[in-house]
PDB file of C-alpha atoms in Angstrom:
ATOM      1  CA  MET A   3      -1.139 -34.950  13.503  1.00  0.00           C
ATOM      2  CA  GLN A   4      -3.840 -32.633  14.091  1.00  0.00           C
ATOM      3  CA  ARG A   5      -3.684 -31.966  10.201  1.00  0.00           C
ATOM      4  CA  LYS A   6      -4.139 -35.721   9.121  1.00  0.00           C
ATOM      5  CA  LYS A   7      -6.901 -35.893  11.716  1.00  0.00           C
ATOM      6  CA  THR A   8      -9.093 -33.754  10.415  1.00  0.00           C
ATOM      7  CA  GLU A   9      -8.542 -34.805   6.926  1.00  0.00           C
ATOM      8  CA  ILE A  10      -9.581 -38.042   8.317  1.00  0.00           C
ATOM      9  CA  LYS A  11     -13.334 -36.216   9.200  1.00  0.00           C
ATOM     10  CA  LYS A  12     -13.286 -35.252   6.151  1.00  0.00           C
ATOM     11  CA  GLU A  13     -13.360 -38.120   4.776  1.00  0.00           C
ATOM     12  CA  ARG A  14     -15.702 -39.451   6.831  1.00  0.00           C
ATOM     13  CA  ILE A  15     -18.352 -36.566   6.064  1.00  0.00           C
ATOM     14  CA  ALA A  16     -17.893 -37.162   2.453  1.00  0.00           C
ATOM     15  CA  GLN A  17     -17.903 -40.393   1.892  1.00  0.00           C
ATOM     16  CA  ALA A  18     -21.470 -40.748   4.117  1.00  0.00           C
ATOM     17  CA  ALA A  19     -22.068 -37.561   1.287  1.00  0.00           C
ATOM     18  CA  THR A  20     -21.225 -39.643  -0.989  1.00  0.00           C
ATOM     19  CA  ASP A  21     -23.692 -41.855  -0.413  1.00  0.00           C
ATOM     20  CA  ILE A  22     -26.732 -39.822   0.202  1.00  0.00           C
ATOM     21  CA  PHE A  23     -26.266 -37.741  -2.834  1.00  0.00           C
ATOM     22  CA  ILE A  24     -26.358 -41.252  -4.608  1.00  0.00           C
ATOM     23  CA  GLY A  25     -29.722 -42.696  -2.546  1.00  0.00           C
ATOM     24  CA  LYS A  26     -31.408 -39.106  -2.202  1.00  0.00           C
ATOM     25  CA  GLY A  27     -29.982 -36.617  -4.325  1.00  0.00           C
ATOM     26  CA  TYR A  28     -28.442 -33.427  -4.382  1.00  0.00           C
ATOM     27  CA  LYS A  29     -30.775 -31.183  -3.976  1.00  0.00           C
ATOM     28  CA  ASN A  30     -32.461 -33.333  -1.345  1.00  0.00           C
ATOM     29  CA  THR A  31     -29.779 -34.291   0.949  1.00  0.00           C
ATOM     30  CA  SER A  32     -29.855 -31.801   4.158  1.00  0.00           C
ATOM     31  CA  LEU A  33     -26.479 -31.163   6.000  1.00  0.00           C
ATOM     32  CA  GLN A  34     -28.226 -32.113   8.543  1.00  0.00           C
ATOM     33  CA  ASP A  35     -28.698 -35.590   7.084  1.00  0.00           C
ATOM     34  CA  ILE A  36     -25.490 -36.496   6.158  1.00  0.00           C
ATOM     35  CA  ALA A  37     -24.385 -35.031  10.479  1.00  0.00           C
ATOM     36  CA  LEU A  38     -26.793 -37.988  11.581  1.00  0.00           C
ATOM     37  CA  THR A  39     -24.452 -40.360   9.039  1.00  0.00           C
ATOM     38  CA  VAL A  40     -21.695 -39.712  10.427  1.00  0.00           C
ATOM     39  CA  GLY A  41     -22.402 -38.956  14.068  1.00  0.00           C
ATOM     40  CA  ILE A  42     -21.850 -35.543  14.816  1.00  0.00           C
ATOM     41  CA  THR A  43     -23.619 -31.846  14.917  1.00  0.00           C
ATOM     42  CA  LYS A  44     -24.449 -30.044  11.760  1.00  0.00           C
ATOM     43  CA  ALA A  45     -22.699 -27.086  13.686  1.00  0.00           C
ATOM     44  CA  GLY A  46     -19.936 -29.809  13.937  1.00  0.00           C
ATOM     45  CA  ILE A  47     -19.516 -30.007   9.943  1.00  0.00           C
ATOM     46  CA  TYR A  48     -19.793 -26.481   9.625  1.00  0.00           C
ATOM     47  CA  HIS A  49     -15.799 -27.421  10.955  1.00  0.00           C
ATOM     48  CA  TYR A  50     -14.286 -28.469   8.334  1.00  0.00           C
ATOM     49  CA  PHE A  51     -17.430 -26.919   5.019  1.00  0.00           C
ATOM     50  CA  LYS A  52     -18.935 -23.914   5.191  1.00  0.00           C
ATOM     51  CA  THR A  53     -21.826 -25.403   3.072  1.00  0.00           C
ATOM     52  CA  LYS A  54     -23.492 -28.695   1.019  1.00  0.00           C
ATOM     53  CA  GLU A  55     -21.883 -27.233  -1.466  1.00  0.00           C
ATOM     54  CA  GLU A  56     -18.539 -27.225  -0.988  1.00  0.00           C
ATOM     55  CA  ILE A  57     -18.985 -31.530   0.746  1.00  0.00           C
ATOM     56  CA  LEU A  58     -20.232 -31.767  -3.291  1.00  0.00           C
ATOM     57  CA  TYR A  59     -16.922 -29.932  -4.600  1.00  0.00           C
ATOM     58  CA  TYR A  60     -14.390 -31.323  -2.423  1.00  0.00           C
ATOM     59  CA  ILE A  61     -15.669 -34.807  -3.453  1.00  0.00           C
ATOM     60  CA  LEU A  62     -15.355 -34.351  -6.675  1.00  0.00           C
ATOM     61  CA  SER A  63     -12.288 -32.795  -7.039  1.00  0.00           C
ATOM     62  CA  SER A  64     -10.280 -35.041  -5.049  1.00  0.00           C
ATOM     63  CA  PHE A  65     -11.763 -38.188  -7.342  1.00  0.00           C
ATOM     64  CA  HIS A  66     -10.805 -36.165 -10.534  1.00  0.00           C
ATOM     65  CA  ASN A  67      -7.380 -35.112  -8.218  1.00  0.00           C
ATOM     66  CA  SER A  68      -6.695 -38.968  -7.622  1.00  0.00           C
ATOM     67  CA  ASN A  69      -7.118 -39.447 -11.393  1.00  0.00           C
ATOM     68  CA  ILE A  70      -4.646 -37.552 -12.617  1.00  0.00           C
ATOM     69  CA  ASP A  71      -2.174 -38.554 -10.379  1.00  0.00           C
ATOM     70  CA  ALA A  72      -2.938 -42.208 -11.816  1.00  0.00           C
ATOM     71  CA  PHE A  73      -2.115 -40.461 -15.846  1.00  0.00           C
ATOM     72  CA  GLN A  74       1.472 -39.520 -15.017  1.00  0.00           C
ATOM     73  CA  LYS A  75       1.652 -43.544 -13.819  1.00  0.00           C
ATOM     74  CA  VAL A  76       0.396 -44.349 -16.947  1.00  0.00           C
ATOM     75  CA  GLN A  77       2.420 -42.052 -19.195  1.00  0.00           C
ATOM     76  CA  SER A  78       5.678 -43.905 -18.273  1.00  0.00           C
ATOM     77  CA  GLU A  79       4.902 -47.597 -18.922  1.00  0.00           C
ATOM     78  CA  ILE A  80       3.777 -46.318 -22.912  1.00  0.00           C
ATOM     79  CA  GLU A  81       7.302 -44.477 -23.636  1.00  0.00           C
ATOM     80  CA  SER A  82       8.279 -48.094 -23.403  1.00  0.00           C
ATOM     81  CA  PRO A  83      10.252 -48.461 -27.285  1.00  0.00           C
ATOM     82  CA  ASP A  84       8.832 -52.541 -26.434  1.00  0.00           C
ATOM     83  CA  LEU A  85       5.619 -51.719 -27.014  1.00  0.00           C
ATOM     84  CA  ASN A  86       2.969 -51.526 -29.940  1.00  0.00           C
ATOM     85  CA  PRO A  87       0.826 -48.050 -30.417  1.00  0.00           C
ATOM     86  CA  THR A  88      -2.289 -51.006 -30.180  1.00  0.00           C
ATOM     87  CA  ASP A  89      -0.812 -51.886 -26.350  1.00  0.00           C
ATOM     88  CA  SER A  90      -0.173 -48.366 -25.562  1.00  0.00           C
ATOM     89  CA  LEU A  91      -3.771 -47.441 -26.509  1.00  0.00           C
ATOM     90  CA  LYS A  92      -4.835 -50.942 -23.885  1.00  0.00           C
ATOM     91  CA  ILE A  93      -3.061 -49.597 -21.446  1.00  0.00           C
ATOM     92  CA  VAL A  94      -4.632 -45.715 -20.778  1.00  0.00           C
ATOM     93  CA  ILE A  95      -7.850 -47.291 -22.161  1.00  0.00           C
ATOM     94  CA  ARG A  96      -7.998 -50.453 -19.385  1.00  0.00           C
ATOM     95  CA  ALA A  97      -5.855 -47.568 -16.726  1.00  0.00           C
ATOM     96  CA  TYR A  98      -9.036 -45.200 -17.515  1.00  0.00           C
ATOM     97  CA  ALA A  99     -12.108 -47.462 -17.120  1.00  0.00           C
ATOM     98  CA  LYS A 100     -10.461 -49.533 -14.202  1.00  0.00           C
ATOM     99  CA  LEU A 101      -9.979 -45.847 -12.148  1.00  0.00           C
ATOM    100  CA  SER A 102     -13.735 -44.752 -12.749  1.00  0.00           C
ATOM    101  CA  ALA A 103     -14.706 -47.970 -11.633  1.00  0.00           C
ATOM    102  CA  THR A 104     -13.015 -48.625  -8.701  1.00  0.00           C
ATOM    103  CA  LYS A 105     -15.101 -45.340  -7.504  1.00  0.00           C
ATOM    104  CA  GLN A 106     -18.924 -45.409  -8.538  1.00  0.00           C
ATOM    105  CA  ASN A 107     -20.268 -43.850  -6.807  1.00  0.00           C
ATOM    106  CA  VAL A 108     -18.284 -41.417  -6.578  1.00  0.00           C
ATOM    107  CA  ASN A 109     -18.290 -41.201  -9.845  1.00  0.00           C
ATOM    108  CA  LEU A 110     -21.562 -41.374 -10.499  1.00  0.00           C
ATOM    109  CA  LEU A 111     -22.316 -38.735  -8.935  1.00  0.00           C
ATOM    110  CA  SER A 112     -19.874 -37.192 -11.053  1.00  0.00           C
ATOM    111  CA  LEU A 113     -22.409 -37.313 -13.884  1.00  0.00           C
ATOM    112  CA  ARG A 114     -25.611 -37.256 -11.787  1.00  0.00           C
ATOM    113  CA  GLU A 115     -24.490 -34.002  -9.836  1.00  0.00           C
ATOM    114  CA  MET A 116     -21.642 -31.611 -10.895  1.00  0.00           C
ATOM    115  CA  ASP A 117     -24.707 -29.511 -12.389  1.00  0.00           C
ATOM    116  CA  GLN A 118     -24.755 -28.118  -8.580  1.00  0.00           C
ATOM    117  CA  LEU A 119     -22.071 -26.332  -8.339  1.00  0.00           C
ATOM    118  CA  THR A 120     -21.995 -22.920  -8.879  1.00  0.00           C
ATOM    119  CA  GLY A 121     -19.263 -19.505  -8.991  1.00  0.00           C
ATOM    120  CA  ILE A 122     -15.886 -20.471  -8.232  1.00  0.00           C
ATOM    121  CA  ASN A 123     -16.178 -24.459  -6.721  1.00  0.00           C
ATOM    122  CA  LYS A 124     -17.634 -24.734 -10.649  1.00  0.00           C
ATOM    123  CA  LYS A 125     -14.669 -22.834 -12.060  1.00  0.00           C
ATOM    124  CA  ASN A 126     -12.379 -25.321 -11.026  1.00  0.00           C
ATOM    125  CA  TYR A 127     -14.222 -27.940 -11.054  1.00  0.00           C
ATOM    126  CA  ARG A 128     -14.122 -27.027 -14.416  1.00  0.00           C
ATOM    127  CA  LYS A 129     -10.391 -26.422 -15.265  1.00  0.00           C
ATOM    128  CA  ILE A 130      -9.907 -30.398 -13.697  1.00  0.00           C
ATOM    129  CA  GLN A 131     -12.322 -31.852 -15.825  1.00  0.00           C
ATOM    130  CA  GLN A 132      -9.788 -30.048 -18.151  1.00  0.00           C
ATOM    131  CA  GLU A 133      -6.820 -30.516 -17.026  1.00  0.00           C
ATOM    132  CA  ILE A 134      -8.103 -35.141 -17.294  1.00  0.00           C
ATOM    133  CA  PHE A 135      -8.615 -34.629 -20.405  1.00  0.00           C
ATOM    134  CA  ASP A 136      -5.903 -32.713 -21.429  1.00  0.00           C
ATOM    135  CA  ARG A 137      -3.552 -35.260 -19.602  1.00  0.00           C
ATOM    136  CA  LEU A 138      -5.924 -38.073 -21.624  1.00  0.00           C
ATOM    137  CA  ARG A 139      -5.472 -36.177 -25.088  1.00  0.00           C
ATOM    138  CA  ASN A 140      -1.492 -35.497 -24.416  1.00  0.00           C
ATOM    139  CA  VAL A 141      -1.436 -39.452 -24.193  1.00  0.00           C
ATOM    140  CA  VAL A 142      -3.262 -40.948 -26.720  1.00  0.00           C
ATOM    141  CA  GLY A 143      -2.071 -37.861 -28.981  1.00  0.00           C
ATOM    142  CA  GLN A 144       1.675 -39.620 -28.289  1.00  0.00           C
ATOM    143  CA  ILE A 145       0.828 -43.471 -29.345  1.00  0.00           C
ATOM    144  CA  PRO A 146       2.086 -43.643 -32.855  1.00  0.00           C
ATOM    145  CA  ASN A 147      -0.722 -44.637 -35.163  1.00  0.00           C
ATOM    146  CA  LEU A 148      -3.562 -43.797 -34.661  1.00  0.00           C
ATOM    147  CA  LYS A 149      -5.603 -42.715 -37.813  1.00  0.00           C
ATOM    148  CA  THR A 150      -5.545 -39.463 -38.790  1.00  0.00           C
ATOM    149  CA  SER A 151      -8.867 -39.234 -40.855  1.00  0.00           C
ATOM    150  CA  LEU A 152      -9.411 -39.486 -36.487  1.00  0.00           C
ATOM    151  CA  ASP A 153     -10.181 -36.396 -34.615  1.00  0.00           C
ATOM    152  CA  LEU A 154      -8.442 -36.982 -31.194  1.00  0.00           C
ATOM    153  CA  ASN A 155     -10.579 -34.838 -28.671  1.00  0.00           C
ATOM    154  CA  THR A 156     -13.286 -37.755 -30.685  1.00  0.00           C
ATOM    155  CA  VAL A 157     -11.408 -40.671 -29.628  1.00  0.00           C
ATOM    156  CA  VAL A 158     -10.288 -38.694 -25.617  1.00  0.00           C
ATOM    157  CA  PHE A 159     -14.234 -38.350 -25.455  1.00  0.00           C
ATOM    158  CA  MET A 160     -15.263 -41.829 -26.438  1.00  0.00           C
ATOM    159  CA  ILE A 161     -12.371 -43.158 -23.914  1.00  0.00           C
ATOM    160  CA  ILE A 162     -13.953 -40.939 -20.682  1.00  0.00           C
ATOM    161  CA  SER A 163     -17.561 -41.707 -22.085  1.00  0.00           C
ATOM    162  CA  MET A 164     -17.335 -45.273 -22.047  1.00  0.00           C
ATOM    163  CA  SER A 165     -15.068 -45.470 -18.622  1.00  0.00           C
ATOM    164  CA  ALA A 166     -17.820 -42.974 -17.117  1.00  0.00           C
ATOM    165  CA  TRP A 167     -20.742 -45.412 -17.700  1.00  0.00           C
ATOM    166  CA  PHE A 168     -19.704 -48.010 -16.669  1.00  0.00           C
ATOM    167  CA  GLY A 169     -20.444 -47.572 -13.248  1.00  0.00           C
ATOM    168  CA  TYR A 170     -23.578 -47.091 -14.550  1.00  0.00           C
ATOM    169  CA  TRP A 171     -24.919 -49.541 -16.225  1.00  0.00           C
ATOM    170  CA  LEU A 172     -22.384 -52.660 -15.397  1.00  0.00           C
ATOM    171  CA  LYS A 173     -23.720 -55.186 -12.624  1.00  0.00           C
ATOM    172  CA  THR A 174     -21.728 -57.261 -10.567  1.00  0.00           C
ATOM    173  CA  ASP A 175     -23.356 -59.449 -10.695  1.00  0.00           C
ATOM    174  CA  GLY A 176     -24.108 -59.947 -14.626  1.00  0.00           C
ATOM    175  CA  LYS A 177     -22.914 -61.393 -17.750  1.00  0.00           C
ATOM    176  CA  LEU A 178     -20.091 -59.240 -18.008  1.00  0.00           C
ATOM    177  CA  THR A 179     -17.437 -58.730 -15.381  1.00  0.00           C
ATOM    178  CA  LEU A 180     -15.611 -55.019 -15.531  1.00  0.00           C
ATOM    179  CA  GLU A 181     -12.286 -56.391 -17.279  1.00  0.00           C
ATOM    180  CA  GLU A 182     -13.776 -58.620 -19.715  1.00  0.00           C
ATOM    181  CA  ALA A 183     -16.277 -55.162 -20.479  1.00  0.00           C
ATOM    182  CA  ILE A 184     -12.395 -52.647 -21.150  1.00  0.00           C
ATOM    183  CA  GLU A 185     -11.792 -55.664 -22.950  1.00  0.00           C
ATOM    184  CA  GLN A 186     -14.491 -55.508 -25.561  1.00  0.00           C
ATOM    185  CA  SER A 187     -14.646 -51.927 -25.359  1.00  0.00           C
ATOM    186  CA  ILE A 188     -11.363 -51.679 -26.178  1.00  0.00           C
ATOM    187  CA  ASP A 189     -11.796 -54.402 -29.194  1.00  0.00           C
ATOM    188  CA  ILE A 190     -14.291 -51.428 -30.209  1.00  0.00           C
ATOM    189  CA  ILE A 191     -12.048 -48.649 -29.792  1.00  0.00           C
ATOM    190  CA  CYS A 192      -9.048 -50.382 -31.986  1.00  0.00           C
ATOM    191  CA  HIS A 193     -10.849 -52.629 -34.606  1.00  0.00           C
ATOM    192  CA  GLY A 194     -14.032 -51.464 -34.528  1.00  0.00           C
ATOM    193  CA  VAL A 195     -17.262 -53.543 -34.425  1.00  0.00           C
ATOM    194  CA  MET A 196     -18.268 -55.090 -38.117  1.00  0.00           C
ATOM    195  CA  GLU A 197     -16.630 -58.196 -38.691  1.00  0.00           C
TER     196      GLU A 197
END
């Protein structure tokens, strides 16, 4: 029970920190800012996190670990013999793009502030990123009939980049919905931009 309460409190601190980091930037945010938003003392933050960087690492690693879990689900979905290669690729792209868009703030935080991580946090975060890349590469690599002239790493980086930046440029009140933007991206990846 105590462990669950601790995790709930850590999540509250992480959510508040995410919003403040996005608004003010990591460097301009103090632990005091986070404490005031959460409604605890600065000393109370130290009960859950030793440093501001530890909070950032917690936020980013939690997000990417949820991506890893999602890949496991997608992998079983695309193994169906009834799917054609294009449909398999579309499932992978949709899943990754929706995941990235669901937690836009954390995704943007990762793009903007991941370089603030140092030492062991940076090393561990790079391992998590590499695992995501490897899993996505593995899933995409299992899809039959991909053009052999294409480098698989390039295809994977394209999917990651496209998905990561949705939260940055796609406006909820804009011309396209998230689903429409994802479908257009899938069309570009699968068929190019030329008529």
